[in-house]
Short mmCIF file of C-alpha atoms and ligand atoms in Angstrom, two decimals:
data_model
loop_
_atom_site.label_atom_id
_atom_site.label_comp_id
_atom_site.label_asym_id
_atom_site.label_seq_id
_atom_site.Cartn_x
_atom_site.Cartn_y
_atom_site.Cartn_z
CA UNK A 1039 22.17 8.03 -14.22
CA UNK A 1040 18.60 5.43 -14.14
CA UNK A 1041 17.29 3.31 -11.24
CA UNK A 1042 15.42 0.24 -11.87
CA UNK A 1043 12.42 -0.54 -10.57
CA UNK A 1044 11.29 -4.08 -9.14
CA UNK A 1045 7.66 -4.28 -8.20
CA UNK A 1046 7.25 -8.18 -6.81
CA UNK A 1047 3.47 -8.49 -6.80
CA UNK A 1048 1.92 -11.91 -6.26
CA UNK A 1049 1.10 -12.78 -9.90
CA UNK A 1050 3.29 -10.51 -11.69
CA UNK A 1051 6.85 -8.96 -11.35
CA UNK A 1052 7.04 -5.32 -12.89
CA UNK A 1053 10.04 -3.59 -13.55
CA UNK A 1054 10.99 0.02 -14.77
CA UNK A 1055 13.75 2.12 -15.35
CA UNK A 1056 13.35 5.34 -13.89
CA UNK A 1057 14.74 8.81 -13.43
CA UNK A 1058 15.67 11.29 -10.76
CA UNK A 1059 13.11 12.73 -10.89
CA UNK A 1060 10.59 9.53 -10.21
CA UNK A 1061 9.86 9.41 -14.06
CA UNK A 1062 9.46 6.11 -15.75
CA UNK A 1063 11.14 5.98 -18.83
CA UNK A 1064 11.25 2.15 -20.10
CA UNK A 1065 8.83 -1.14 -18.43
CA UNK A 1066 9.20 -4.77 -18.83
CA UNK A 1067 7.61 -7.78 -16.66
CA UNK A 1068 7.58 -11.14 -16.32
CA UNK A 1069 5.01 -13.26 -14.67
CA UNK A 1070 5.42 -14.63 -11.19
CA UNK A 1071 6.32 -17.58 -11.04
CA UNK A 1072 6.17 -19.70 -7.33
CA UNK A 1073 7.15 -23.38 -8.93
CA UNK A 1074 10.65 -22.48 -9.27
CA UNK A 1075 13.27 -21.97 -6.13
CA UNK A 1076 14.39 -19.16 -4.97
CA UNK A 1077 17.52 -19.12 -6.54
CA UNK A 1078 15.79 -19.17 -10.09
CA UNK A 1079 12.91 -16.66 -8.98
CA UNK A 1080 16.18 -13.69 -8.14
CA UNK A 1081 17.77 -15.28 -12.02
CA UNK A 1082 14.83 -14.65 -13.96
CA UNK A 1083 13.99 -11.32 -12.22
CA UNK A 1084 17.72 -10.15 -12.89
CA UNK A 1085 17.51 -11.20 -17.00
CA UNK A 1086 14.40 -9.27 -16.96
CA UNK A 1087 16.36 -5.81 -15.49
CA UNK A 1088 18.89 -6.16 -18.10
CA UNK A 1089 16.54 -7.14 -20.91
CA UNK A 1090 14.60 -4.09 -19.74
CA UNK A 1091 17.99 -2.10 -19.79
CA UNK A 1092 18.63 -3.44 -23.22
CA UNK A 1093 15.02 -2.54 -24.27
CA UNK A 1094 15.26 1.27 -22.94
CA UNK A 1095 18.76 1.80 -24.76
CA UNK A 1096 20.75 1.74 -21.79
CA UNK A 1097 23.41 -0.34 -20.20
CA UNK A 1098 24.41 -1.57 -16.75
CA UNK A 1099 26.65 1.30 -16.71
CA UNK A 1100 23.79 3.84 -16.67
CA UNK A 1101 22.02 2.17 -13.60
CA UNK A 1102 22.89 3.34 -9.89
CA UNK A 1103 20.59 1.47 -7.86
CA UNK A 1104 18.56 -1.47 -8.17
CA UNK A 1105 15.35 -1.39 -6.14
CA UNK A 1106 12.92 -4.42 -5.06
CA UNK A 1107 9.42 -3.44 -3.37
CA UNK A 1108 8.07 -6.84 -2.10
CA UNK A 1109 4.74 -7.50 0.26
CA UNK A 1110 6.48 -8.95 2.75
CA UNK A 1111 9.11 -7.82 5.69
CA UNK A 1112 12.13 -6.84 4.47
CA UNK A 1113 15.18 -5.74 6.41
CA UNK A 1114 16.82 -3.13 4.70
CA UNK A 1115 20.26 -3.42 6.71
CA UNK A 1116 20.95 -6.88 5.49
CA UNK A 1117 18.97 -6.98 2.18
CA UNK A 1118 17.02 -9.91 3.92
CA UNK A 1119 13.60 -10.30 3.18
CA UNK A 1120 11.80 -12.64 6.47
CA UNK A 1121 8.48 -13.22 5.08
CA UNK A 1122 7.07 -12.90 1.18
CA UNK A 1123 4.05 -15.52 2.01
CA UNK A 1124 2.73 -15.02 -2.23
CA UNK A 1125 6.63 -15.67 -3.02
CA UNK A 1126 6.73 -18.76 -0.38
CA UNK A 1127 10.34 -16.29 0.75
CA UNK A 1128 11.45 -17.06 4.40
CA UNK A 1129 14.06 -15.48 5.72
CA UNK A 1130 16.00 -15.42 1.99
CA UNK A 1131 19.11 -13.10 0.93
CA UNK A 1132 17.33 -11.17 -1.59
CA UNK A 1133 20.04 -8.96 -2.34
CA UNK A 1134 23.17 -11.10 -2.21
CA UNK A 1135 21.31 -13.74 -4.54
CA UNK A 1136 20.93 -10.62 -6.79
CA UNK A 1137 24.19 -9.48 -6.89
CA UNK A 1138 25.71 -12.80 -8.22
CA UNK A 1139 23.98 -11.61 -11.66
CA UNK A 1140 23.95 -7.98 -11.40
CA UNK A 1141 27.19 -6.44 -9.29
CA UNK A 1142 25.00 -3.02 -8.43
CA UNK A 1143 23.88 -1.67 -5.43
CA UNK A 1144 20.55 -3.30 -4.33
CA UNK A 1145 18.06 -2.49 -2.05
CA UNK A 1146 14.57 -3.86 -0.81
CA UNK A 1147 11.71 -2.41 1.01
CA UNK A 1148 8.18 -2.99 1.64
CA UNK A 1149 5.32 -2.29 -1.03
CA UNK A 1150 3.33 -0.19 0.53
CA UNK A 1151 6.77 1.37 2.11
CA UNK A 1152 7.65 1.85 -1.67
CA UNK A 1153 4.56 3.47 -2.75
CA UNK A 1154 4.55 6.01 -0.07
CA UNK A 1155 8.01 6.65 -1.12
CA UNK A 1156 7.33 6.84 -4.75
CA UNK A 1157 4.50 9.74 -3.93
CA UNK A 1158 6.50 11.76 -1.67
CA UNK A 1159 8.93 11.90 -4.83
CA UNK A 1160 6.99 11.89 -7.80
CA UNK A 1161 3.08 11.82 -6.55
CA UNK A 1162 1.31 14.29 -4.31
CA UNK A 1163 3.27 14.24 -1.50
CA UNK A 1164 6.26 15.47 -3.79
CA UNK A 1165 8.56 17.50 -1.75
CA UNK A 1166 7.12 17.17 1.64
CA UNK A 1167 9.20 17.27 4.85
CA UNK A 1168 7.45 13.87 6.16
CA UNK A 1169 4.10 12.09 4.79
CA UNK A 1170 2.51 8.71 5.94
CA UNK A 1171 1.46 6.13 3.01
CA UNK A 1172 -2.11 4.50 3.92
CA UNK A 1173 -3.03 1.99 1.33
CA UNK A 1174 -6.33 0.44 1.31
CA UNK A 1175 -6.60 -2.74 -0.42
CA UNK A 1176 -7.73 -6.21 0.26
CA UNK A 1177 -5.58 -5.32 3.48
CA UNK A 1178 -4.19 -2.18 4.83
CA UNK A 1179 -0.28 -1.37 4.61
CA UNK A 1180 1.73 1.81 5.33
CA UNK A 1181 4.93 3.68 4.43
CA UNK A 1182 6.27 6.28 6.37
CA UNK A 1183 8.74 9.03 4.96
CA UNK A 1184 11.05 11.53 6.65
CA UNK A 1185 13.02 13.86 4.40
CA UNK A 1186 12.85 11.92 1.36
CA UNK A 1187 13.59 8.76 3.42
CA UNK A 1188 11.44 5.73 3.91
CA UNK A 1189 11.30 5.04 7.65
CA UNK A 1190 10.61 1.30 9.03
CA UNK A 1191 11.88 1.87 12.25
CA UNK A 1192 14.92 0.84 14.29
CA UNK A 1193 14.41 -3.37 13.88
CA UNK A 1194 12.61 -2.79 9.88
CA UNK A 1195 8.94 -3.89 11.40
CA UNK A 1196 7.49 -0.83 11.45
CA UNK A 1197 4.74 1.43 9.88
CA UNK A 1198 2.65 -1.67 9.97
CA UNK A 1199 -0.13 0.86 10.12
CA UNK A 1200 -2.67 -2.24 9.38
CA UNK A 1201 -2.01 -4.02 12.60
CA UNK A 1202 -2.46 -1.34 15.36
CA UNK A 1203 -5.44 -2.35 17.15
CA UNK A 1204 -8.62 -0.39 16.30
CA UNK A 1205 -11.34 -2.59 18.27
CA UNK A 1206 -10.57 -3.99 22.09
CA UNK A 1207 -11.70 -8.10 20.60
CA UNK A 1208 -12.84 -6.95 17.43
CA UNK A 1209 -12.39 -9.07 14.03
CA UNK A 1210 -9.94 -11.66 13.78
CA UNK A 1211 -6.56 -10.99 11.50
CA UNK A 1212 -4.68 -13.07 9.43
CA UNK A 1213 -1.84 -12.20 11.85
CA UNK A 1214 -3.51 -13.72 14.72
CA UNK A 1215 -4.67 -10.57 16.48
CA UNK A 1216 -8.17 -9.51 17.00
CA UNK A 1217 -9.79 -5.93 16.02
CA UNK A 1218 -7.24 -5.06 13.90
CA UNK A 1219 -7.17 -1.31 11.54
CA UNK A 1220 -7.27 -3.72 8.27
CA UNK A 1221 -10.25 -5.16 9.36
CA UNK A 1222 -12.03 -1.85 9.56
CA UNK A 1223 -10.44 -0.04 6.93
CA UNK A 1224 -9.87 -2.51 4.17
CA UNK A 1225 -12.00 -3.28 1.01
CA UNK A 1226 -12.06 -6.46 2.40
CA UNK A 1227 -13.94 -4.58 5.78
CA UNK A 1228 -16.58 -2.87 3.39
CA UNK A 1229 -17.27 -6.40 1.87
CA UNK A 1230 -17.62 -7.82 5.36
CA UNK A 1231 -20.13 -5.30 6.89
CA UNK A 1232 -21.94 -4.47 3.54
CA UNK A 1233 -22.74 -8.48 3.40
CA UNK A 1234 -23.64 -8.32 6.93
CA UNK A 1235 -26.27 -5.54 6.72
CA UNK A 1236 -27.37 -6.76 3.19
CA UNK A 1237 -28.40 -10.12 4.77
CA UNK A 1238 -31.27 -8.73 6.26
CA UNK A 1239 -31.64 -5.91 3.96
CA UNK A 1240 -32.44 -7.53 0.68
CA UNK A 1241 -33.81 -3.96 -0.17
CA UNK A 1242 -30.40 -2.43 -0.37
CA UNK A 1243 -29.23 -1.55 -4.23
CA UNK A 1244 -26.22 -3.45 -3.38
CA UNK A 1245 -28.07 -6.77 -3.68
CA UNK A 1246 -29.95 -5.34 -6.71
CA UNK A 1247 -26.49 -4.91 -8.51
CA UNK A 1248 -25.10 -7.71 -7.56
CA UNK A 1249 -28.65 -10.02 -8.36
CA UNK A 1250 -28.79 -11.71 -4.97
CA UNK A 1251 -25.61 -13.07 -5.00
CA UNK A 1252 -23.58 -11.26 -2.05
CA UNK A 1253 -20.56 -12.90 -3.14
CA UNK A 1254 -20.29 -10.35 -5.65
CA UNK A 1255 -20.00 -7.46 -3.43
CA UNK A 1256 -16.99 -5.16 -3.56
CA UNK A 1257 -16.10 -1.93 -2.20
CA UNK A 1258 -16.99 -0.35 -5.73
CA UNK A 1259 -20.68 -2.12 -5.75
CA UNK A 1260 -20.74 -0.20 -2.02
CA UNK A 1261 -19.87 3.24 -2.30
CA UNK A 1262 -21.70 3.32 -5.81
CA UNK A 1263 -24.95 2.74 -3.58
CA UNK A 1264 -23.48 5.03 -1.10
CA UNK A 1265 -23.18 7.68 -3.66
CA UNK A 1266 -26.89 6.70 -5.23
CA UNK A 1267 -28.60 7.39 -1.55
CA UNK A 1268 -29.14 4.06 -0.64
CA UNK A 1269 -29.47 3.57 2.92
CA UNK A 1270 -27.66 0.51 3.56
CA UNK A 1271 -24.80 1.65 1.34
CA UNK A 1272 -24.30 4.74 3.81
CA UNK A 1273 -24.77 2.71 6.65
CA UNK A 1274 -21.68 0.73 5.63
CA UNK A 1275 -20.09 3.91 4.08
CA UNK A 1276 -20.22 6.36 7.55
CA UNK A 1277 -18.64 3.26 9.37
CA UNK A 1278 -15.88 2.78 7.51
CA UNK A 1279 -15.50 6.90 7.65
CA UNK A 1280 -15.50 6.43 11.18
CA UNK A 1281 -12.73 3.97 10.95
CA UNK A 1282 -10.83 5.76 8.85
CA UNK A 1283 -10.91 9.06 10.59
CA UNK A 1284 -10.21 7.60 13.33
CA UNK A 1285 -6.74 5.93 11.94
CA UNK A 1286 -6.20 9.47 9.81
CA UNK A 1287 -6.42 11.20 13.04
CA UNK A 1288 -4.52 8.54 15.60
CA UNK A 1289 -1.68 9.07 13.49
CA UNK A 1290 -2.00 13.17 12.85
CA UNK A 1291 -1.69 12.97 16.64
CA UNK A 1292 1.01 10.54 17.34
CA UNK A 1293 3.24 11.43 14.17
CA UNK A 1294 2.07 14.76 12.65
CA UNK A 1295 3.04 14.52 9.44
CA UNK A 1296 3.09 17.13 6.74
CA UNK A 1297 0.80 14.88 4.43
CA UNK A 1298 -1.43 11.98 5.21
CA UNK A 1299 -1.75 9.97 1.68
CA UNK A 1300 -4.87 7.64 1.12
CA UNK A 1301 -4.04 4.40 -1.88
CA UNK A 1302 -4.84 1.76 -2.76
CA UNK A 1303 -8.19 0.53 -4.64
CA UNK A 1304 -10.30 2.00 -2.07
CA UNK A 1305 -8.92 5.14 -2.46
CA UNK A 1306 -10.40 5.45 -6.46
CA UNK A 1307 -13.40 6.86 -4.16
CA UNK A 1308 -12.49 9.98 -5.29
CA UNK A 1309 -13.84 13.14 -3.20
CA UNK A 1310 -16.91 11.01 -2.06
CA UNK A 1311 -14.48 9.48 0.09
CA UNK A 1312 -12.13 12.46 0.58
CA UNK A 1313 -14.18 14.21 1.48
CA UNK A 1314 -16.22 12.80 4.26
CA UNK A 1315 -12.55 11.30 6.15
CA UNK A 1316 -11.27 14.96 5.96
CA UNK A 1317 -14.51 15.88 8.26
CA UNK A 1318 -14.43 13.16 10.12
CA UNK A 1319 -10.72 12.96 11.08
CA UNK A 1320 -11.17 16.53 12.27
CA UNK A 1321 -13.33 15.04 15.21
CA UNK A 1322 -10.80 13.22 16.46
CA UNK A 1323 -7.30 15.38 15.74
CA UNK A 1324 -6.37 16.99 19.38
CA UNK A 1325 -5.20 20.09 18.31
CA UNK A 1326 -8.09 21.25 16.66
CA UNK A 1327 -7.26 24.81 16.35
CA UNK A 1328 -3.44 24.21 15.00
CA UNK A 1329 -2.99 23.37 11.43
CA UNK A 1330 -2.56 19.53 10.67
CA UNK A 1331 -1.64 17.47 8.14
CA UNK A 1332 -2.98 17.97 4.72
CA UNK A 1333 -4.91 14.29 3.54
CA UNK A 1334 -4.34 13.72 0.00
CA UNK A 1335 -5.48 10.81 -2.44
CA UNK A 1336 -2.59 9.03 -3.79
CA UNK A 1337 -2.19 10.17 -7.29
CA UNK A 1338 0.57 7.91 -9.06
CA UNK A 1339 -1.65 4.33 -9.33
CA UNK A 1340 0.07 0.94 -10.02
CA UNK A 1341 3.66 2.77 -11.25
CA UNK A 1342 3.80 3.94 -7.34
CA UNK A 1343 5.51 0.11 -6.49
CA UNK A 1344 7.98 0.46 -9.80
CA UNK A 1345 8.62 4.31 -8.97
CA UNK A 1346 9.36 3.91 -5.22
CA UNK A 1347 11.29 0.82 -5.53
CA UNK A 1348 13.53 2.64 -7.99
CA UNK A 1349 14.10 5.61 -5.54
CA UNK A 1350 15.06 2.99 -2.91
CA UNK A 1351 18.81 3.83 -4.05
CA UNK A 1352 18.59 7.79 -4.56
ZN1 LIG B 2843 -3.52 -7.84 12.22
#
């Protein structure tokens, strides 16, 4: 038996077959497409699964789950999805639209929820009792697994790792709180404090590289410097390690996983990065004498969404 894959991203809609082992065997895609109702957006995601089915040499009858990973809030129970803001989804029956083209069992979850799923099956957390998903993009999302289970918690809006508060007033969120963890811990929070400090510290390399024009910084651009020596770019670097450690080690205290996994596109760091959160989530973990959870980079890339939606239904 396959599972199929949905990965709903903003400007494009992946999908994969996949195996039970988290293998990918056959992709397709279509672009995403926000003109059209919702009605038509579930229709032309459904002909792409069974033109994908088609193109791996399989049919319908080989598939036993369908999986969707969307970035919005999904409720699992119902098959709901309450907010997809790139999708313009509120409150829409994802999976009842999707069974009036494909009579298989369907299930949704959360993207990042999905990508921590996806490594705890096929990526470096494979095989671990429990390991919490931090991805660090342009925001900061999370997925939580127990025993090979995603959890979202008892209502579906949890592990919004992103939104625990980090800073009493700090930066304003898009969700309307202040001092946020994706304000500190984002790409989007390197960009912020590298252009602050680079505004009066035209001497930095990062203005070099990006000739003056600081709307070119990105969190690449930073830790680049970082990794050069330049003193600005460690400035921005050790506070965002701060941060970071201090998220790694608030939830090594309050949920003690087996595995702590960094994504995302700050995550392509490498050991530079690694390296220094490892240390500096030590300063912070209680128990510092007991053993802790194991922080890992993320190890599957883009697949993770495809992957983890697939393994929705295992
Ligand atoms: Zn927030």
């Amino acid at each position: 038996m396959i599972y199929v894959g949905i990965d709903v991203g903003g400007t494009g809609i992946q999908v994969g077959l996949v195996d039970e082992s988290g293998k990918i065997l056959c992709k397709g895609g279509i672009v995403t497409r926000t003109d059209i109702p919702f009605d038509m957006q579930v229709k032309a995601m459904a002909d792409c699964v069974l033109d994908t089915i088609d193109k791996g040499g399989y049919t319908l009858g080989d598939v036993k789950a369908i999986g969707a990973g969307v970035p919005g809030v999904t409720d699992p129970r119902t098959g709901n999805i309450a907010f997809c803001t790139n999708l313009g989804w509120v409150d829409v029956p994802f999976v009842q639209e999707f069974n009036k083209h494909i009579a298989k069992p369907v299930f949704v979850g959360n993207d990042a929820t999905v990508a921590g799923l996806a490594e705890s099956v096929a990526g470096v957390s494979a095989g671990s009792d429990s390991s919490v998903f931090v991805t660090l993009g342009t925001g900061v999302g999370g997925g939580i697994v127990f025993n090979g289970k995603v959890w979202n918690g008892f209502h579906g809006v949890g592990s919004e790792i992103g939104h625990m508060i980090l800073e009493l007033d700090g930066e304003p969120c898009t969700c309307g709180n202040y001092g946020c963890v994706e304000r500190y811990c984002s790409a989007t929070a390197i960009i912020r404090m590298a252009r602050e400090l680079c505004a009066v510290h035209p001497e930095s390399e990062i203005v070099k590289v990006c000739e003056g024009d600081l709307n070119r910084v990105n969190a690449k651009v930073v830790f680049d410097a970082a990794k050069n020596g330049d003193e600005i770019a460690l400035k921005v670097f050790h506070r965002y390690v701060k941060y970071l450690g201090q998220l790694v080690a608030s939830l090594v205290n309050c949920i003690d996983p087996e595995v702590i996994v960094l994504g995302g596109g700050v995550s392509k760091a490498g050991d530079f990065l690694l390296d220094a959160v490892r240390a500096e989530t030590r300063r912070y973990v209680l128990y510092k004498t007991l053993p802790s959870a194991r922080i890992e980079l993320a190890k599957l890339g883009p697949d993770a969404g495809i992957i983890g939606a697939a393994m929705l239904g295992k």
